[in-house]
mmCIF file of C-alpha atoms in Angstrom:
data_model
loop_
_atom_site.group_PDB
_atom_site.id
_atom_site.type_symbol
_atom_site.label_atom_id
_atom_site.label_comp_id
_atom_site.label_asym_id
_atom_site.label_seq_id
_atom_site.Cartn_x
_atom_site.Cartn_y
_atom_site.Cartn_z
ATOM 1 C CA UNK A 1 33.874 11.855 46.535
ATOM 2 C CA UNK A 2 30.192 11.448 46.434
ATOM 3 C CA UNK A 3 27.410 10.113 44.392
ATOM 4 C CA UNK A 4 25.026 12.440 46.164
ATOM 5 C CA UNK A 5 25.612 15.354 44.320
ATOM 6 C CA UNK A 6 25.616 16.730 40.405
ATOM 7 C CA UNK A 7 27.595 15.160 37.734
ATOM 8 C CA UNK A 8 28.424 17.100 34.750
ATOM 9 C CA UNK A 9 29.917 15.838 31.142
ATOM 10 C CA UNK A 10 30.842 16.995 28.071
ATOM 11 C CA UNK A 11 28.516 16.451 25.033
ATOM 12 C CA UNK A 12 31.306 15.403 22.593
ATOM 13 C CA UNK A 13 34.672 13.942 24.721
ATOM 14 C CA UNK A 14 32.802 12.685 27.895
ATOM 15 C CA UNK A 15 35.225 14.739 30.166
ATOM 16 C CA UNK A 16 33.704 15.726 33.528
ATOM 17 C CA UNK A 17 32.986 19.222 33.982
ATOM 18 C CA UNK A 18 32.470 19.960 37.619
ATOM 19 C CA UNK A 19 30.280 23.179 37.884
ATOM 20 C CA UNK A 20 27.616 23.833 36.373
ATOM 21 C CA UNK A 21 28.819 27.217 35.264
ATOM 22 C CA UNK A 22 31.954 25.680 33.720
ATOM 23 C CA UNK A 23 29.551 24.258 30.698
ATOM 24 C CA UNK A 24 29.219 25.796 27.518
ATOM 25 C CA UNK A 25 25.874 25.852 25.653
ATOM 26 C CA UNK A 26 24.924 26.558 21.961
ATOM 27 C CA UNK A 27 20.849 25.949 22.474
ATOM 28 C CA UNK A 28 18.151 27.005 24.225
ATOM 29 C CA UNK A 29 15.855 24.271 26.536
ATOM 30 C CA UNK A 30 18.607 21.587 25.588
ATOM 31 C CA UNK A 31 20.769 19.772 27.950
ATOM 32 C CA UNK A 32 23.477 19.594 25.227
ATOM 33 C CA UNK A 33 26.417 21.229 26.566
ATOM 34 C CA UNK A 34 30.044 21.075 25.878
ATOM 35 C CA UNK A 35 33.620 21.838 28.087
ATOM 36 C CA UNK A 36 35.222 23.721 25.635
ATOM 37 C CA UNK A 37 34.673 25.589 22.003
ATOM 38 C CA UNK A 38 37.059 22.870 20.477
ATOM 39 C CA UNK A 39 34.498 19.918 21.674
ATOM 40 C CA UNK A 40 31.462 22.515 20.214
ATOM 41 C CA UNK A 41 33.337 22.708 17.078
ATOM 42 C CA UNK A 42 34.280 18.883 16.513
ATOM 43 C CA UNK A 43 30.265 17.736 17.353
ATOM 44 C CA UNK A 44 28.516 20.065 14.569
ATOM 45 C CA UNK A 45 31.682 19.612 12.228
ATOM 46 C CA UNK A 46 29.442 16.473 10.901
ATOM 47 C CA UNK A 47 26.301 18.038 10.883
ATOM 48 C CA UNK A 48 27.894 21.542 9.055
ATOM 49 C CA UNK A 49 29.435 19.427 6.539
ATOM 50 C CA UNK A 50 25.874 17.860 5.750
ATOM 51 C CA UNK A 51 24.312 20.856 5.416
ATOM 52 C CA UNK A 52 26.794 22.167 2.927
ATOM 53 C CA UNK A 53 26.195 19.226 0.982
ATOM 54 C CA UNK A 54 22.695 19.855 0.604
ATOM 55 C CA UNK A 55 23.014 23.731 -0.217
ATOM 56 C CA UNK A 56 25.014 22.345 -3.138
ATOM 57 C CA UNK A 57 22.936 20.336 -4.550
ATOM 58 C CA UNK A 58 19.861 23.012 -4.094
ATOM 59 C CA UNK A 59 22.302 25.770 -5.411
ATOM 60 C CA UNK A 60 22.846 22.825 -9.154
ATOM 61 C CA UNK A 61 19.054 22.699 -8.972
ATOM 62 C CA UNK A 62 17.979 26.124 -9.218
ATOM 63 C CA UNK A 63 21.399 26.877 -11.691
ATOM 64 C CA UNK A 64 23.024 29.160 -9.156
ATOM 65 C CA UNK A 65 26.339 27.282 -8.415
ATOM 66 C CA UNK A 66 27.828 30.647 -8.127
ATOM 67 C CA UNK A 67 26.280 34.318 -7.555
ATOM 68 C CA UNK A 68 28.397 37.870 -7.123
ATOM 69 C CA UNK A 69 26.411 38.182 -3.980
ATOM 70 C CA UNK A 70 28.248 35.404 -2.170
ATOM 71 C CA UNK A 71 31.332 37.980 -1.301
ATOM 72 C CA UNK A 72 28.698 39.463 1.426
ATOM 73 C CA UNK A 73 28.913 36.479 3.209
ATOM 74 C CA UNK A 74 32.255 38.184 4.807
ATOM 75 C CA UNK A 75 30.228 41.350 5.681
ATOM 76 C CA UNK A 76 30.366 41.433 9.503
ATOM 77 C CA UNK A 77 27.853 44.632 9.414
ATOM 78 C CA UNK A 78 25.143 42.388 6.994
ATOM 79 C CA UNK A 79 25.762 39.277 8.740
ATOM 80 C CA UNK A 80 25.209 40.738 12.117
ATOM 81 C CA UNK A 81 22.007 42.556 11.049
ATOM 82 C CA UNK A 82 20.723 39.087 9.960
ATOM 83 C CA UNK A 83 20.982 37.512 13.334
ATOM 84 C CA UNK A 84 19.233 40.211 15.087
ATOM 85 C CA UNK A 85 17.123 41.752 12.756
ATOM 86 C CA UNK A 86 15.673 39.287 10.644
ATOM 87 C CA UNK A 87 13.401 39.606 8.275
ATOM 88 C CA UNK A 88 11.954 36.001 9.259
ATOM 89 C CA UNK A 89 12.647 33.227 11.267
ATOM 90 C CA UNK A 90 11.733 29.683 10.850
ATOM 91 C CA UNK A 91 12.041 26.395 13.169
ATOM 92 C CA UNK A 92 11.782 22.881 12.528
ATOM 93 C CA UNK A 93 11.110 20.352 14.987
ATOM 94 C CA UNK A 94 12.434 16.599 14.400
ATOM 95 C CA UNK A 95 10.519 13.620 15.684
ATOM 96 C CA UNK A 96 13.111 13.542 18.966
ATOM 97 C CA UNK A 97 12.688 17.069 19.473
ATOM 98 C CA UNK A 98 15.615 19.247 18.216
ATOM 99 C CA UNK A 99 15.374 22.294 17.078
ATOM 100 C CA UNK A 100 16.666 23.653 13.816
ATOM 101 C CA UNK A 101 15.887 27.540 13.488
ATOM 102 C CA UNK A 102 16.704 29.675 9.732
ATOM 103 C CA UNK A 103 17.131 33.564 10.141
ATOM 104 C CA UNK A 104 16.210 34.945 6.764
ATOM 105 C CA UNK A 105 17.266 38.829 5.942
ATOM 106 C CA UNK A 106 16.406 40.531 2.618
ATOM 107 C CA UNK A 107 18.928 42.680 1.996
ATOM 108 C CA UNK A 108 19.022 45.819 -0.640
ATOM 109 C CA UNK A 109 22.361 47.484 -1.377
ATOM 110 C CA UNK A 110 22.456 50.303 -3.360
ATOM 111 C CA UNK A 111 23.549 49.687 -7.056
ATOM 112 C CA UNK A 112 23.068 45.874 -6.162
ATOM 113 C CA UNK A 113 20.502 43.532 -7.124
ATOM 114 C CA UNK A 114 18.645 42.736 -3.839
ATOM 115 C CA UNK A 115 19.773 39.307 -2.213
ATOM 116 C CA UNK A 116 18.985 37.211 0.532
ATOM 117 C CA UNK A 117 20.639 36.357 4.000
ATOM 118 C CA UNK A 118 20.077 32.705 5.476
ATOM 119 C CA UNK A 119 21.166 31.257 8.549
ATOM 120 C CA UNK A 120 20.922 28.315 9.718
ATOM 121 C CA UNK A 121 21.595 27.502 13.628
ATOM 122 C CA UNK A 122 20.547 26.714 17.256
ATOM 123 C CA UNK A 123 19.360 29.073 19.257
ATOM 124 C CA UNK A 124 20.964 30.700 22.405
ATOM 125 C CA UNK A 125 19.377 33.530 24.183
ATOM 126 C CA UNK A 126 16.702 34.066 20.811
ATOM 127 C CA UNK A 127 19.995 34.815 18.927
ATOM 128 C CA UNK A 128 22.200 32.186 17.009
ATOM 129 C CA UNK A 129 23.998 30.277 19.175
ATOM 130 C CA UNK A 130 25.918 28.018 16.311
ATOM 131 C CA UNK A 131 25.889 28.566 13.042
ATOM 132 C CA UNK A 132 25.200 24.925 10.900
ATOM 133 C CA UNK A 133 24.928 26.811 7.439
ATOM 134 C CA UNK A 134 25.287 30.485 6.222
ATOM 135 C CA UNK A 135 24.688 31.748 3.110
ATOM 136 C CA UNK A 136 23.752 34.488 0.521
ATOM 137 C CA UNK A 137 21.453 34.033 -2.974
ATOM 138 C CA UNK A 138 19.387 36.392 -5.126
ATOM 139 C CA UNK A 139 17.149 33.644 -5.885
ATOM 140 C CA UNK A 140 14.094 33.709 -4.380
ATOM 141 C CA UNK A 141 13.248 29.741 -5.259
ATOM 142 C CA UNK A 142 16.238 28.740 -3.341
ATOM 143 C CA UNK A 143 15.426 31.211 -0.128
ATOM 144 C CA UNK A 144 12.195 29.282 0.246
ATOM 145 C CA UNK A 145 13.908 25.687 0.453
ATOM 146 C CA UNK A 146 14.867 27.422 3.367
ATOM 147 C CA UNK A 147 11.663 28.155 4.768
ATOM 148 C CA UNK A 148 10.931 24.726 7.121
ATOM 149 C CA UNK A 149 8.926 24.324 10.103
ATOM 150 C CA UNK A 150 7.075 26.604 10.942
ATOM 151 C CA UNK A 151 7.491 30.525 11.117
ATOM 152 C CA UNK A 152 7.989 32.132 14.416
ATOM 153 C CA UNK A 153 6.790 35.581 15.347
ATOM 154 C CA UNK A 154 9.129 37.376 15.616
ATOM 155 C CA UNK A 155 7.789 39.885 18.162
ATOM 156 C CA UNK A 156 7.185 37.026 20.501
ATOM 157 C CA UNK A 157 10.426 35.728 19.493
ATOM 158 C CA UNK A 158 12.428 38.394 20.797
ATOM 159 C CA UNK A 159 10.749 39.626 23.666
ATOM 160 C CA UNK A 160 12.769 36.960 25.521
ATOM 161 C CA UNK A 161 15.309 39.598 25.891
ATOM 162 C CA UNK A 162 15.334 41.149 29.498
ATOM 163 C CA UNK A 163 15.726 44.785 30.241
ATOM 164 C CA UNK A 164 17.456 44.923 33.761
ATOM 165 C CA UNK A 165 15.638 48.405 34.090
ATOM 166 C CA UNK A 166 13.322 47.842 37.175
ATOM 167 C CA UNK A 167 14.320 44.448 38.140
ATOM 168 C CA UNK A 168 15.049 44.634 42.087
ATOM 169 C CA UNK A 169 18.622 44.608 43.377
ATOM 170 C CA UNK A 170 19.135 44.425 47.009
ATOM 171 C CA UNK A 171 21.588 47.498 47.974
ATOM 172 C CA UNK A 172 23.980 45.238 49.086
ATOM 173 C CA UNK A 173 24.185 44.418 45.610
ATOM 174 C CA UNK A 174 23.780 47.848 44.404
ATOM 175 C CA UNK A 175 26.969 48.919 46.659
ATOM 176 C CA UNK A 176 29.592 46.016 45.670
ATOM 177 C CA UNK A 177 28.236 47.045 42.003
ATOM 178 C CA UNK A 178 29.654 50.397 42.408
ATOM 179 C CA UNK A 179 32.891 49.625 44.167
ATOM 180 C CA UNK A 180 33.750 47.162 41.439
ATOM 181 C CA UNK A 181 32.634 49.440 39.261
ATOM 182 C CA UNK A 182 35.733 52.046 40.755
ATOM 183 C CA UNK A 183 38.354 49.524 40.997
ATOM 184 C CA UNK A 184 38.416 48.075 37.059
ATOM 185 C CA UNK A 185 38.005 51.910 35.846
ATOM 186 C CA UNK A 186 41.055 52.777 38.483
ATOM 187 C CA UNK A 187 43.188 49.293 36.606
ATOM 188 C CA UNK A 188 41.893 50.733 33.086
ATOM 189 C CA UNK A 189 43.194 54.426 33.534
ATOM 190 C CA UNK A 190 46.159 52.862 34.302
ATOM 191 C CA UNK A 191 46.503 50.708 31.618
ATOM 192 C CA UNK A 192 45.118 53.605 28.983
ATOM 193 C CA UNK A 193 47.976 54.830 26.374
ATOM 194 C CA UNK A 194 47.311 58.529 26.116
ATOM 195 C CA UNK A 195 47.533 57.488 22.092
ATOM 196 C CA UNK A 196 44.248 55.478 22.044
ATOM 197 C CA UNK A 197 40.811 56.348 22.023
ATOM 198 C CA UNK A 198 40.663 59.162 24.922
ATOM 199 C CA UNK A 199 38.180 58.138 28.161
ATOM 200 C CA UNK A 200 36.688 61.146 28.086
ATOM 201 C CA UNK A 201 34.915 60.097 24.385
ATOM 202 C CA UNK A 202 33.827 56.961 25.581
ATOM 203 C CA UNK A 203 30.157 58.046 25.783
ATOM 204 C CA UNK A 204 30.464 58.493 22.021
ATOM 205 C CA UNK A 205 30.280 55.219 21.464
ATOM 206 C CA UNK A 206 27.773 53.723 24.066
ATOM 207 C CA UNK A 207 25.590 52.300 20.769
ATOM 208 C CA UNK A 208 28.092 49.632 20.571
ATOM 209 C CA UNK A 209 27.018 48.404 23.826
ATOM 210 C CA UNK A 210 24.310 46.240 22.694
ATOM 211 C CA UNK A 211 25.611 44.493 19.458
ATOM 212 C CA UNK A 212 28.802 43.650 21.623
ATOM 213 C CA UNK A 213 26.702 42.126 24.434
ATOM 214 C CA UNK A 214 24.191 40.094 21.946
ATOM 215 C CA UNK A 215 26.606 39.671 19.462
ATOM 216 C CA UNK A 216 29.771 39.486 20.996
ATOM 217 C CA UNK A 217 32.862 37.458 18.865
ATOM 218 C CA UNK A 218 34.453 36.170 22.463
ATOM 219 C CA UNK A 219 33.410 35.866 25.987
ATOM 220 C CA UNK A 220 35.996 35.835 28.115
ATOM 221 C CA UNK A 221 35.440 34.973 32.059
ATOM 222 C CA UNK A 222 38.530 36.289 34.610
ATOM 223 C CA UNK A 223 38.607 35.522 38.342
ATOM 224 C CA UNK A 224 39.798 39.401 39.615
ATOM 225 C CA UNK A 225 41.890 39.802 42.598
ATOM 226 C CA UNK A 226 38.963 39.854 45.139
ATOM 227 C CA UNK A 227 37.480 36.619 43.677
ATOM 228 C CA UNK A 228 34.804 37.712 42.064
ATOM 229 C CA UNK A 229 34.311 36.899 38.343
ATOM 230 C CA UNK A 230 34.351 39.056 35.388
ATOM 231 C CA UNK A 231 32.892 38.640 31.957
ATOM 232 C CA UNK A 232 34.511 40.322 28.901
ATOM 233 C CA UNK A 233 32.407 40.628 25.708
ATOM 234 C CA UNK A 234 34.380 41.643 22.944
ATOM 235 C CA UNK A 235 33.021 43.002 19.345
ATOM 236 C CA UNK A 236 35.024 44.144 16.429
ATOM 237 C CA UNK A 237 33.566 47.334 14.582
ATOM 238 C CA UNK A 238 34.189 49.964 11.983
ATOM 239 C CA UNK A 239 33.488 53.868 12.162
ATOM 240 C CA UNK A 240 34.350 56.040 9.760
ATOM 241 C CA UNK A 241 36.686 53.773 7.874
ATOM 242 C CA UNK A 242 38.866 53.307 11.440
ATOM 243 C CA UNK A 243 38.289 49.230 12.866
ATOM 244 C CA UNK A 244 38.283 49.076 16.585
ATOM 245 C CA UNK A 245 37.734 46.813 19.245
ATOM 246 C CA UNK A 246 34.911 47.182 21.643
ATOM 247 C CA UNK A 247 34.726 45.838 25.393
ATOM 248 C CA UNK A 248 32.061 44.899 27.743
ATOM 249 C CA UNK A 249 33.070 43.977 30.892
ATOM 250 C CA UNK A 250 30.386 42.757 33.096
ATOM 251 C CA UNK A 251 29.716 40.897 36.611
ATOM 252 C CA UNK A 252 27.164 38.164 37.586
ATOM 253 C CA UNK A 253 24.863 38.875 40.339
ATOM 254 C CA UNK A 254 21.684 36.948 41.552
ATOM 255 C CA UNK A 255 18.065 39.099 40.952
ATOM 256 C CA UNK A 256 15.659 39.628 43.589
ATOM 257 C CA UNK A 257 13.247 39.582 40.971
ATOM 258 C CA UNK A 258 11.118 35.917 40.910
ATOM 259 C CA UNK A 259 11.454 35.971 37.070
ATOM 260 C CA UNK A 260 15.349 35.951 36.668
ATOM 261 C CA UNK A 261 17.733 34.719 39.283
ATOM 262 C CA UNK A 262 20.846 35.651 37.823
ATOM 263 C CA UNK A 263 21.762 39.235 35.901
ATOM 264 C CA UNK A 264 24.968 40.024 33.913
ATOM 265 C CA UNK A 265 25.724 43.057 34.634
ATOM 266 C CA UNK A 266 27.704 45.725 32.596
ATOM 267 C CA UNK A 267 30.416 47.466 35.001
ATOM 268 C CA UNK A 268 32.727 49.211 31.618
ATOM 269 C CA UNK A 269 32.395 49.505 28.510
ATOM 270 C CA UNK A 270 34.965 51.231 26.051
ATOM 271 C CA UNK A 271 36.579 51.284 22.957
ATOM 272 C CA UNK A 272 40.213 50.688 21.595
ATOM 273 C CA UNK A 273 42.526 50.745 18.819
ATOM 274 C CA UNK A 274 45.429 49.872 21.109
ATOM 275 C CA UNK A 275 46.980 45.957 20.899
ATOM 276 C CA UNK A 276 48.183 46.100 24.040
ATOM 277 C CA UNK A 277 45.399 47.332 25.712
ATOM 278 C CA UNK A 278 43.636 44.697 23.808
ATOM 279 C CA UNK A 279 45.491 42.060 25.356
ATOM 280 C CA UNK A 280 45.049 43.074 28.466
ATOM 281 C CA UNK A 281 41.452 41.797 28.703
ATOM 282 C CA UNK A 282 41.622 39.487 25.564
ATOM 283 C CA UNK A 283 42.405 36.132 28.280
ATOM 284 C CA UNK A 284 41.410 33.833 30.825
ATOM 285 C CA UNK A 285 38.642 31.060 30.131
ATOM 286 C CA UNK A 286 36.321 31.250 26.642
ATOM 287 C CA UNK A 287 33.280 31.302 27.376
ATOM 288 C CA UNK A 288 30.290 30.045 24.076
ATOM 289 C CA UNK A 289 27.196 31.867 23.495
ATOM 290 C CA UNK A 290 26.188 35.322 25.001
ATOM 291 C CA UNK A 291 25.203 35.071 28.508
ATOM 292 C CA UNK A 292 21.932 36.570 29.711
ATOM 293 C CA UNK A 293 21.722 40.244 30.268
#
């Protein structure tokens, strides 16, 4: 053991993390990291709880204790939608620098009364990273209690996100891309019940790529057999009244580009209303927050 090299530890228990890659983040240009989802969870369960308490009292102020448009607060589709297609987003700075961002979604249903979507959070990748307060009104004076900081643009907001499109890989890269790419499809078609969604209808549903990857509900990471190690983004969705599970499975790889040094990379994605194909991939070490892609 050394003291000449890097020492990591966990925001909340203290534990030492040794790599780097091992931490788990919730926010953007903060060193605030954490070893596991339980240690995320147990720091912000204090600052959640305040939060809440404030809502309430805003919600007695403005006489809207309770509104019919609260049961949307369990609509994955709406929710979603709010985090990456706001209509506004707001940050407030504190005097020690932390960052405190609201995603704000007006939201019409039809036959409903139009409401409002507010999210409080960090920030991870331009996209929530933790969620301090969610919630859903029709009042318009309690939306803008919401409205703190200052507003950010939202076109400069999200142009963060990276397209890998024309970002050089050296073929080296480009070659151990494509063998990996043959040996998980070879250990999925054998895995594949001839009962679930059929391979050859997997192109059908390539517009779930993107939601799972920005949005995903777990992050898995897997060591494979020749060491290298895989990412699993997992999204649940609904088509046509039948829920499914999508997968992303993706590898890191450093960029030749001088404006990203590492890339995720996708390697398969697919669909599947099979449990046991579902925990197949649904293990190995949690990963917080969507990684950059």
């Amino acid at each position: 053991m050394s003291f000449k090299k890097d020492f990591y530890f966990c925001y909340e228990c203290k534990n030492h993390v040794e790599n780097l890659e091992d931490l788990l983040f919730v926010e953007a240009d903060a060193s605030r990291s954490f070893c596991s989802e339980k240690c995320i969870e147990t720091y912000f369960t204090p600052v959640t709880n305040f939060y809440e308490s404030i809502e309430k009292k805003l919600r007695k102020k403005y006489a809207v204790e309770t509104e019919d448009c609260l049961e949307f607060l369990s609509d994955v589709t709406i929710m979603e939608k709010s985090m990456t297609a706001p209509d506004e987003i707001w940050c407030h700075e504190n005097s020690i620098n932390e960052k405190v961002y609201t995603f704000i979604n007006k939201v019409s249903i039809k036959e409903e009364r139009p409401f409002y979507v507010i999210i409080l959070c960090t920030v991870y990748d331009t996209y929530p990273g933790y969620v301090l307060l969610s919630t859903v009104t029709e009042s318009k004076f309690l939306m803008e209690e919401f409205r703190i900081g200052s507003e950010v643009d939202l076109s400069e907001h999200f142009s963060d996100d990276q397209d890998i499109e024309g970002i050089d890989i050296s073929s080296d890269e480009v070659e151990s891309i494509e063998q990996k790419k043959s040996e998980i499809l070879a250990n999925h078609i054998k895995l594949h019940s001839p009962a679930d969604i059929p391979v050859e209808s997997y192109e059908l549903y390539d517009e779930y790529v993107e939601a799972t990857m920005d949005t995903p509900d777990e992050i898995f990471k897997n060591k494979d057999k020749s060491g290298d190690t895989i990412y699993t983004y997992i999204k649940a969705f609904d088509k046509d009244g039948v829920s499914f599970f999508y997968f992303v499975l993706c590898m890191r790889i450093d960029s030749a580009s001088e404006d990203i040094q590492e890339l995720i990379i996708p390697i398969l994605n697919f669909p599947t209303v099979d449990g046991e194909l579902y925990k197949s991939y649904h293990q190995g070490e949690q990963v917080s927050g969507a990684l950059k892609n």
